[in-house]
Amino acid sequence: MSSILVTGATGGLGRQTLEFLAKYAPPGTTLLATTRDTSKIPENLKGAGANITFRQADFDDPIDKLAEAFRGADKLLVIATNSLDHGKRVSQVCNAIDAAAKAGVGRVYYTSFSMGGWADESVCGLQKAHYACEGRLKSCGADYTIIREGIYLDAFTMLLGWKPDSKEVYIPFDGPIHFSPRRELAEGTARLLLSSSHKNSTALFTGPYTITFSRLVELINEVMETNAEFKIVGLEPYVKGLVANGQSEEFAKWWSSFFVAVGNGETETTDGLLEELLGRKRVDTVEYVRGILKETKETGGYVWADVVKS
């Protein structure tokens, strides 16, 4: 039977992917996982019940050390780091890809980003970093699968910069966005790892349909019973606003490039692969958002992330 290794095992996507692998993997499958800090391993992934072997590894480790942590894996999932520094992210991921190839991994999977859909060009700074990593993956010598993961629906409040007491919400541009809940992305990733499909090719995971930021603000006001004003302010005023709130101009422009891409239509592509892998109808985007907002209203307990910081 095969062995599957998941990196970033204590992060949101990695942890949930491991949960689904433990649930769906055939008997005899060896599940391995790496994390920078083994003290953060969730209780439900420890012990004989989960049957997962954890190893300590850091994408900044020397390549020989990292390769040793990856040794024995037939398939290895490289989950992109969360660094907002373009150069650092590319360096870390490429180091992991090179280490996987050196360890003799049969196939390396990489969680890229779905901005631009099937295209290989984007104005989004984050997507450009992913393209650089995709290029290294294709040339590393091992078989590969690129998973262009959809934009996390769970993060819509962070992208909007919205909090329950917000009186207004402003972004530079709006457009159709193929959001997906992170848990569905994790399950789809697990099921793809357990299959033999998409060898030396790209899998695109998107939501079942698109939704705009303006519609999300309508839902916020509807569920929260508020009257937050939605504004599309254009690029220069938006960047100036971020800088006035303490961001560097370089970071503000980098962050804003996401919205430029949205305005250019880079997030309008949808694909049915994720629903096919799940084997069921997808979670409805609007109802999922309503659920998040109802939880926020009733308990105040929903926090995805604060307004992004550089």
CSV table of C-alpha atoms in Angstrom, one decimal:
chain,number,residue,atom,x,y,z
A,1,MET,CA,0.0,0.0,0.0
A,2,SER,CA,1.1,3.6,-0.5
A,3,SER,CA,2.4,6.1,2.0
A,4,ILE,CA,1.1,9.7,2.0
A,5,LEU,CA,2.9,12.7,3.7
A,6,VAL,CA,1.2,16.0,4.5
A,7,THR,CA,3.3,19.0,5.3
A,8,GLY,CA,2.0,21.9,7.4
A,9,ALA,CA,0.0,19.4,9.4
A,10,THR,CA,-1.0,21.7,12.3
A,11,GLY,CA,-2.2,24.5,9.9
A,12,GLY,CA,-5.9,24.8,9.0
A,13,LEU,CA,-5.7,23.1,5.5
A,14,GLY,CA,-3.1,20.5,6.6
A,15,ARG,CA,-5.0,19.5,9.7
A,16,GLN,CA,-8.3,19.1,7.9
A,17,THR,CA,-6.7,17.2,5.0
A,18,LEU,CA,-5.2,14.8,7.5
A,19,GLU,CA,-8.5,14.3,9.2
A,20,PHE,CA,-10.1,13.3,5.9
A,21,LEU,CA,-7.1,11.1,4.9
A,22,ALA,CA,-7.5,9.2,8.3
A,23,LYS,CA,-11.2,8.8,7.6
A,24,TYR,CA,-11.0,7.7,3.9
A,25,ALA,CA,-7.6,6.0,3.4
A,26,PRO,CA,-7.8,2.3,2.7
A,27,PRO,CA,-6.4,-0.1,5.3
A,28,GLY,CA,-2.7,-0.4,5.1
A,29,THR,CA,-2.1,3.2,3.9
A,30,THR,CA,0.8,4.8,5.8
A,31,LEU,CA,-0.1,8.4,6.8
A,32,LEU,CA,2.8,10.7,7.6
A,33,ALA,CA,2.8,14.4,8.5
A,34,THR,CA,5.3,17.1,9.2
A,35,THR,CA,5.0,20.3,11.3
A,36,ARG,CA,7.4,22.9,12.6
A,37,ASP,CA,6.1,22.5,16.1
A,38,THR,CA,5.0,19.0,17.2
A,39,SER,CA,3.6,20.4,20.5
A,40,LYS,CA,0.7,21.8,18.4
A,41,ILE,CA,-0.5,18.5,17.0
A,42,PRO,CA,-4.3,18.3,17.6
A,43,GLU,CA,-5.4,15.7,20.1
A,44,ASN,CA,-7.8,14.1,17.5
A,45,LEU,CA,-4.8,13.3,15.2
A,46,LYS,CA,-2.7,11.7,17.9
A,47,GLY,CA,-2.7,8.1,19.1
A,48,ALA,CA,-3.5,4.7,17.5
A,49,GLY,CA,-7.0,5.8,16.3
A,50,ALA,CA,-5.7,8.3,13.8
A,51,ASN,CA,-2.7,6.2,12.9
A,52,ILE,CA,-0.6,9.1,11.7
A,53,THR,CA,3.2,9.4,12.3
A,54,PHE,CA,4.4,12.9,12.9
A,55,ARG,CA,7.8,14.3,12.1
A,56,GLN,CA,9.3,17.7,12.9
A,57,ALA,CA,10.3,19.7,9.8
A,58,ASP,CA,10.6,23.3,8.7
A,59,PHE,CA,10.7,24.5,5.1
A,60,ASP,CA,13.7,26.7,6.1
A,61,ASP,CA,15.7,23.6,7.1
A,62,PRO,CA,18.7,22.6,5.1
A,63,ILE,CA,17.6,20.5,2.1
A,64,ASP,CA,19.3,17.3,3.4
A,65,LYS,CA,17.5,17.6,6.8
A,66,LEU,CA,14.2,18.3,5.1
A,67,ALA,CA,14.7,15.4,2.7
A,68,GLU,CA,15.2,13.1,5.6
A,69,ALA,CA,11.9,14.2,7.1
A,70,PHE,CA,10.2,13.4,3.8
A,71,ARG,CA,11.9,10.0,3.2
A,72,GLY,CA,9.5,7.1,2.7
A,73,ALA,CA,6.6,9.0,1.2
A,74,ASP,CA,5.2,7.8,-2.1
A,75,LYS,CA,3.0,10.9,-2.3
A,76,LEU,CA,3.8,14.2,-0.6
A,77,LEU,CA,1.6,17.3,-0.2
A,78,VAL,CA,3.5,20.5,-0.1
A,79,ILE,CA,1.2,23.1,1.5
A,80,ALA,CA,2.2,26.6,0.7
A,81,THR,CA,3.5,28.6,3.6
A,82,ASN,CA,1.6,31.6,4.8
A,83,SER,CA,4.4,34.1,4.5
A,84,LEU,CA,3.3,37.4,2.9
A,85,ASP,CA,6.8,38.0,1.7
A,86,HIS,CA,6.9,36.9,-2.0
A,87,GLY,CA,10.6,36.0,-2.0
A,88,LYS,CA,10.4,34.1,1.3
A,89,ARG,CA,7.3,32.1,0.3
A,90,VAL,CA,8.9,31.0,-3.0
A,91,SER,CA,12.2,30.1,-1.3
A,92,GLN,CA,10.5,28.0,1.4
A,93,VAL,CA,8.2,26.1,-1.0
A,94,CYS,CA,10.9,25.5,-3.6
A,95,ASN,CA,13.2,24.2,-0.8
A,96,ALA,CA,10.5,21.7,0.2
A,97,ILE,CA,9.9,20.7,-3.5
A,98,ASP,CA,13.7,20.1,-4.0
A,99,ALA,CA,13.8,18.1,-0.7
A,100,ALA,CA,10.9,15.9,-1.8
A,101,ALA,CA,12.6,15.2,-5.1
A,102,LYS,CA,15.9,14.4,-3.3
A,103,ALA,CA,14.1,12.1,-0.9
A,104,GLY,CA,12.8,10.0,-3.8
A,105,VAL,CA,9.1,10.9,-3.4
A,106,GLY,CA,7.0,9.4,-6.2
A,107,ARG,CA,4.7,12.3,-6.7
A,108,VAL,CA,4.7,15.8,-5.2
A,109,TYR,CA,1.4,17.7,-4.8
A,110,TYR,CA,1.4,21.4,-4.3
A,111,THR,CA,-1.4,23.7,-3.1
A,112,SER,CA,-1.3,26.6,-5.4
A,113,PHE,CA,-4.0,29.3,-5.8
A,114,SER,CA,-7.0,29.5,-8.2
A,115,MET,CA,-6.6,33.1,-9.2
A,116,GLY,CA,-6.7,33.2,-13.0
A,117,GLY,CA,-8.4,29.8,-13.2
A,118,TRP,CA,-6.5,27.8,-15.9
A,119,ALA,CA,-4.4,30.8,-17.0
A,120,ASP,CA,-0.7,31.0,-16.3
A,121,GLU,CA,-0.6,34.8,-15.9
A,122,SER,CA,-2.0,37.1,-13.3
A,123,VAL,CA,-1.7,40.6,-11.9
A,124,CYS,CA,-2.1,39.3,-8.4
A,125,GLY,CA,1.2,39.3,-6.4
A,126,LEU,CA,0.3,36.2,-4.4
A,127,GLN,CA,-0.5,34.2,-7.6
A,128,LYS,CA,2.8,35.3,-9.1
A,129,ALA,CA,4.6,33.6,-6.2
A,130,HIS,CA,2.5,30.5,-6.7
A,131,TYR,CA,3.5,30.4,-10.4
A,132,ALA,CA,7.1,30.5,-9.5
A,133,CYS,CA,6.6,27.5,-7.2
A,134,GLU,CA,4.6,25.7,-9.9
A,135,GLY,CA,7.5,26.1,-12.3
A,136,ARG,CA,9.9,24.6,-9.8
A,137,LEU,CA,7.6,21.7,-9.2
A,138,LYS,CA,7.3,20.9,-12.9
A,139,SER,CA,11.1,20.8,-13.3
A,140,CYS,CA,12.0,19.0,-10.0
A,141,GLY,CA,12.3,15.6,-11.6
A,142,ALA,CA,9.5,13.9,-9.7
A,143,ASP,CA,5.9,13.4,-10.9
A,144,TYR,CA,3.7,16.2,-9.8
A,145,THR,CA,0.2,17.5,-9.3
A,146,ILE,CA,-0.7,21.2,-9.0
A,147,ILE,CA,-3.8,21.8,-7.0
A,148,ARG,CA,-5.1,25.3,-7.6
A,149,GLU,CA,-7.1,25.7,-4.4
A,150,GLY,CA,-10.1,28.1,-4.4
A,151,ILE,CA,-10.3,31.3,-2.4
A,152,TYR,CA,-11.3,30.6,1.1
A,153,LEU,CA,-14.9,31.5,1.7
A,154,ASP,CA,-14.2,31.5,5.4
A,155,ALA,CA,-11.9,34.5,4.9
A,156,PHE,CA,-14.4,36.8,3.3
A,157,THR,CA,-14.6,39.1,6.4
A,158,MET,CA,-10.8,39.6,6.3
A,159,LEU,CA,-10.8,40.4,2.6
A,160,LEU,CA,-13.5,43.0,3.2
A,161,GLY,CA,-11.8,44.4,6.3
A,162,TRP,CA,-15.2,44.0,8.0
A,163,LYS,CA,-15.9,43.7,11.7
A,164,PRO,CA,-19.2,43.6,13.5
A,165,ASP,CA,-18.9,47.3,14.3
A,166,SER,CA,-17.9,48.4,10.8
A,167,LYS,CA,-20.0,51.4,9.5
A,168,GLU,CA,-18.6,51.1,6.0
A,169,VAL,CA,-16.8,48.6,3.9
A,170,TYR,CA,-14.6,49.7,1.0
A,171,ILE,CA,-12.5,47.9,-1.6
A,172,PRO,CA,-10.8,49.1,-4.8
A,173,PHE,CA,-12.6,46.8,-7.2
A,174,ASP,CA,-15.3,44.1,-7.2
A,175,GLY,CA,-16.1,41.2,-9.4
A,176,PRO,CA,-17.4,37.6,-9.5
A,177,ILE,CA,-15.4,35.3,-7.1
A,178,HIS,CA,-15.4,31.5,-7.0
A,179,PHE,CA,-15.1,31.1,-3.2
A,180,SER,CA,-14.9,27.7,-1.5
A,181,PRO,CA,-15.1,26.7,2.2
A,182,ARG,CA,-11.7,25.5,3.4
A,183,ARG,CA,-13.1,22.3,4.7
A,184,GLU,CA,-14.4,21.3,1.3
A,185,LEU,CA,-11.0,22.1,-0.2
A,186,ALA,CA,-9.3,19.9,2.4
A,187,GLU,CA,-11.6,17.0,1.7
A,188,GLY,CA,-11.1,17.4,-2.0
A,189,THR,CA,-7.4,17.5,-1.5
A,190,ALA,CA,-7.5,14.3,0.6
A,191,ARG,CA,-9.6,12.5,-2.0
A,192,LEU,CA,-7.3,13.6,-4.8
A,193,LEU,CA,-4.3,12.3,-2.8
A,194,LEU,CA,-6.0,8.9,-2.5
A,195,SER,CA,-6.7,8.8,-6.3
A,196,SER,CA,-4.3,8.3,-9.2
A,197,SER,CA,-5.7,11.1,-11.3
A,198,HIS,CA,-4.0,14.4,-12.5
A,199,LYS,CA,-0.5,13.0,-12.8
A,200,ASN,CA,1.8,15.8,-14.2
A,201,SER,CA,-1.2,18.1,-14.5
A,202,THR,CA,-3.2,20.7,-12.7
A,203,ALA,CA,-6.4,20.3,-10.7
A,204,LEU,CA,-8.6,23.4,-10.3
A,205,PHE,CA,-10.7,23.6,-7.2
A,206,THR,CA,-13.4,26.3,-7.2
A,207,GLY,CA,-16.7,27.1,-5.8
A,208,PRO,CA,-19.9,25.9,-7.5
A,209,TYR,CA,-20.8,29.5,-8.6
A,210,THR,CA,-19.4,33.0,-8.1
A,211,ILE,CA,-20.5,35.8,-5.8
A,212,THR,CA,-19.4,39.4,-5.5
A,213,PHE,CA,-18.2,41.4,-2.5
A,214,SER,CA,-21.2,43.7,-2.9
A,215,ARG,CA,-23.5,40.7,-2.4
A,216,LEU,CA,-21.5,39.6,0.6
A,217,VAL,CA,-22.1,43.0,2.2
A,218,GLU,CA,-25.8,42.7,1.5
A,219,LEU,CA,-25.8,39.4,3.4
A,220,ILE,CA,-23.9,41.0,6.2
A,221,ASN,CA,-26.4,43.8,6.6
A,222,GLU,CA,-29.3,41.3,6.2
A,223,VAL,CA,-28.2,38.8,8.8
A,224,MET,CA,-26.5,41.2,11.2
A,225,GLU,CA,-29.3,43.8,10.9
A,226,THR,CA,-26.8,46.5,10.2
A,227,ASN,CA,-26.4,49.2,7.6
A,228,ALA,CA,-22.7,49.1,6.6
A,229,GLU,CA,-22.1,51.1,3.5
A,230,PHE,CA,-20.3,49.4,0.6
A,231,LYS,CA,-17.9,51.5,-1.5
A,232,ILE,CA,-15.7,50.8,-4.5
A,233,VAL,CA,-13.0,53.4,-4.2
A,234,GLY,CA,-10.5,52.6,-6.9
A,235,LEU,CA,-6.9,51.6,-6.5
A,236,GLU,CA,-5.1,54.8,-5.4
A,237,PRO,CA,-7.5,55.8,-2.6
A,238,TYR,CA,-7.5,52.2,-1.3
A,239,VAL,CA,-3.7,52.0,-1.2
A,240,LYS,CA,-3.6,55.4,0.5
A,241,GLY,CA,-6.1,54.1,3.1
A,242,LEU,CA,-4.0,51.1,3.9
A,243,VAL,CA,-0.9,53.2,4.3
A,244,ALA,CA,-2.8,55.7,6.5
A,245,ASN,CA,-3.7,52.7,8.7
A,246,GLY,CA,0.0,51.7,9.2
A,247,GLN,CA,0.8,49.5,6.2
A,248,SER,CA,3.9,50.0,4.1
A,249,GLU,CA,3.2,51.3,0.6
A,250,GLU,CA,4.9,48.2,-0.9
A,251,PHE,CA,2.6,45.8,1.1
A,252,ALA,CA,-0.5,47.9,0.3
A,253,LYS,CA,0.1,47.6,-3.4
A,254,TRP,CA,0.8,43.9,-3.1
A,255,TRP,CA,-2.3,43.3,-1.1
A,256,SER,CA,-4.4,45.5,-3.5
A,257,SER,CA,-3.3,43.4,-6.5
A,258,PHE,CA,-5.7,40.7,-5.4
A,259,PHE,CA,-8.6,43.1,-5.9
A,260,VAL,CA,-7.2,44.3,-9.2
A,261,ALA,CA,-7.3,40.7,-10.4
A,262,VAL,CA,-10.9,40.3,-9.1
A,263,GLY,CA,-11.8,43.4,-11.1
A,264,ASN,CA,-10.1,41.9,-14.2
A,265,GLY,CA,-12.2,38.8,-14.0
A,266,GLU,CA,-9.5,36.4,-12.8
A,267,THR,CA,-11.8,34.8,-10.2
A,268,GLU,CA,-14.8,34.1,-12.4
A,269,THR,CA,-13.8,30.7,-13.6
A,270,THR,CA,-15.7,27.7,-12.1
A,271,ASP,CA,-15.0,24.0,-12.4
A,272,GLY,CA,-16.8,20.9,-11.4
A,273,LEU,CA,-13.8,18.8,-10.3
A,274,LEU,CA,-14.2,19.4,-6.6
A,275,GLU,CA,-17.8,18.4,-6.5
A,276,GLU,CA,-16.9,15.3,-8.5
A,277,LEU,CA,-14.2,14.3,-6.0
A,278,LEU,CA,-16.6,15.0,-3.0
A,279,GLY,CA,-19.3,12.8,-4.7
A,280,ARG,CA,-22.1,15.1,-3.5
A,281,LYS,CA,-23.6,18.5,-4.1
A,282,ARG,CA,-21.4,21.4,-2.9
A,283,VAL,CA,-22.2,23.6,0.1
A,284,ASP,CA,-24.3,26.6,-1.0
A,285,THR,CA,-22.1,29.7,-0.9
A,286,VAL,CA,-24.9,32.1,0.3
A,287,GLU,CA,-26.1,29.7,3.0
A,288,TYR,CA,-22.6,29.1,4.3
A,289,VAL,CA,-22.0,32.8,4.6
A,290,ARG,CA,-25.3,33.2,6.4
A,291,GLY,CA,-24.3,30.5,8.8
A,292,ILE,CA,-21.0,32.3,9.6
A,293,LEU,CA,-22.8,35.5,10.2
A,294,LYS,CA,-25.5,34.0,12.4
A,295,GLU,CA,-22.8,32.5,14.6
A,296,THR,CA,-21.1,35.8,14.8
A,297,LYS,CA,-24.4,37.6,15.8
A,298,GLU,CA,-25.4,35.0,18.3
A,299,THR,CA,-22.1,34.2,20.0
A,300,GLY,CA,-19.6,36.8,18.8
A,301,GLY,CA,-17.4,33.8,18.5
A,302,TYR,CA,-16.5,33.8,14.8
A,303,VAL,CA,-13.1,35.2,14.0
A,304,TRP,CA,-11.3,34.2,10.8
A,305,ALA,CA,-8.5,36.8,11.0
A,306,ASP,CA,-8.1,40.4,11.8
A,307,VAL,CA,-7.6,42.9,9.0
A,308,VAL,CA,-4.5,41.7,7.3
A,309,LYS,CA,-1.2,43.1,8.5
A,310,SER,CA,2.1,43.3,6.6
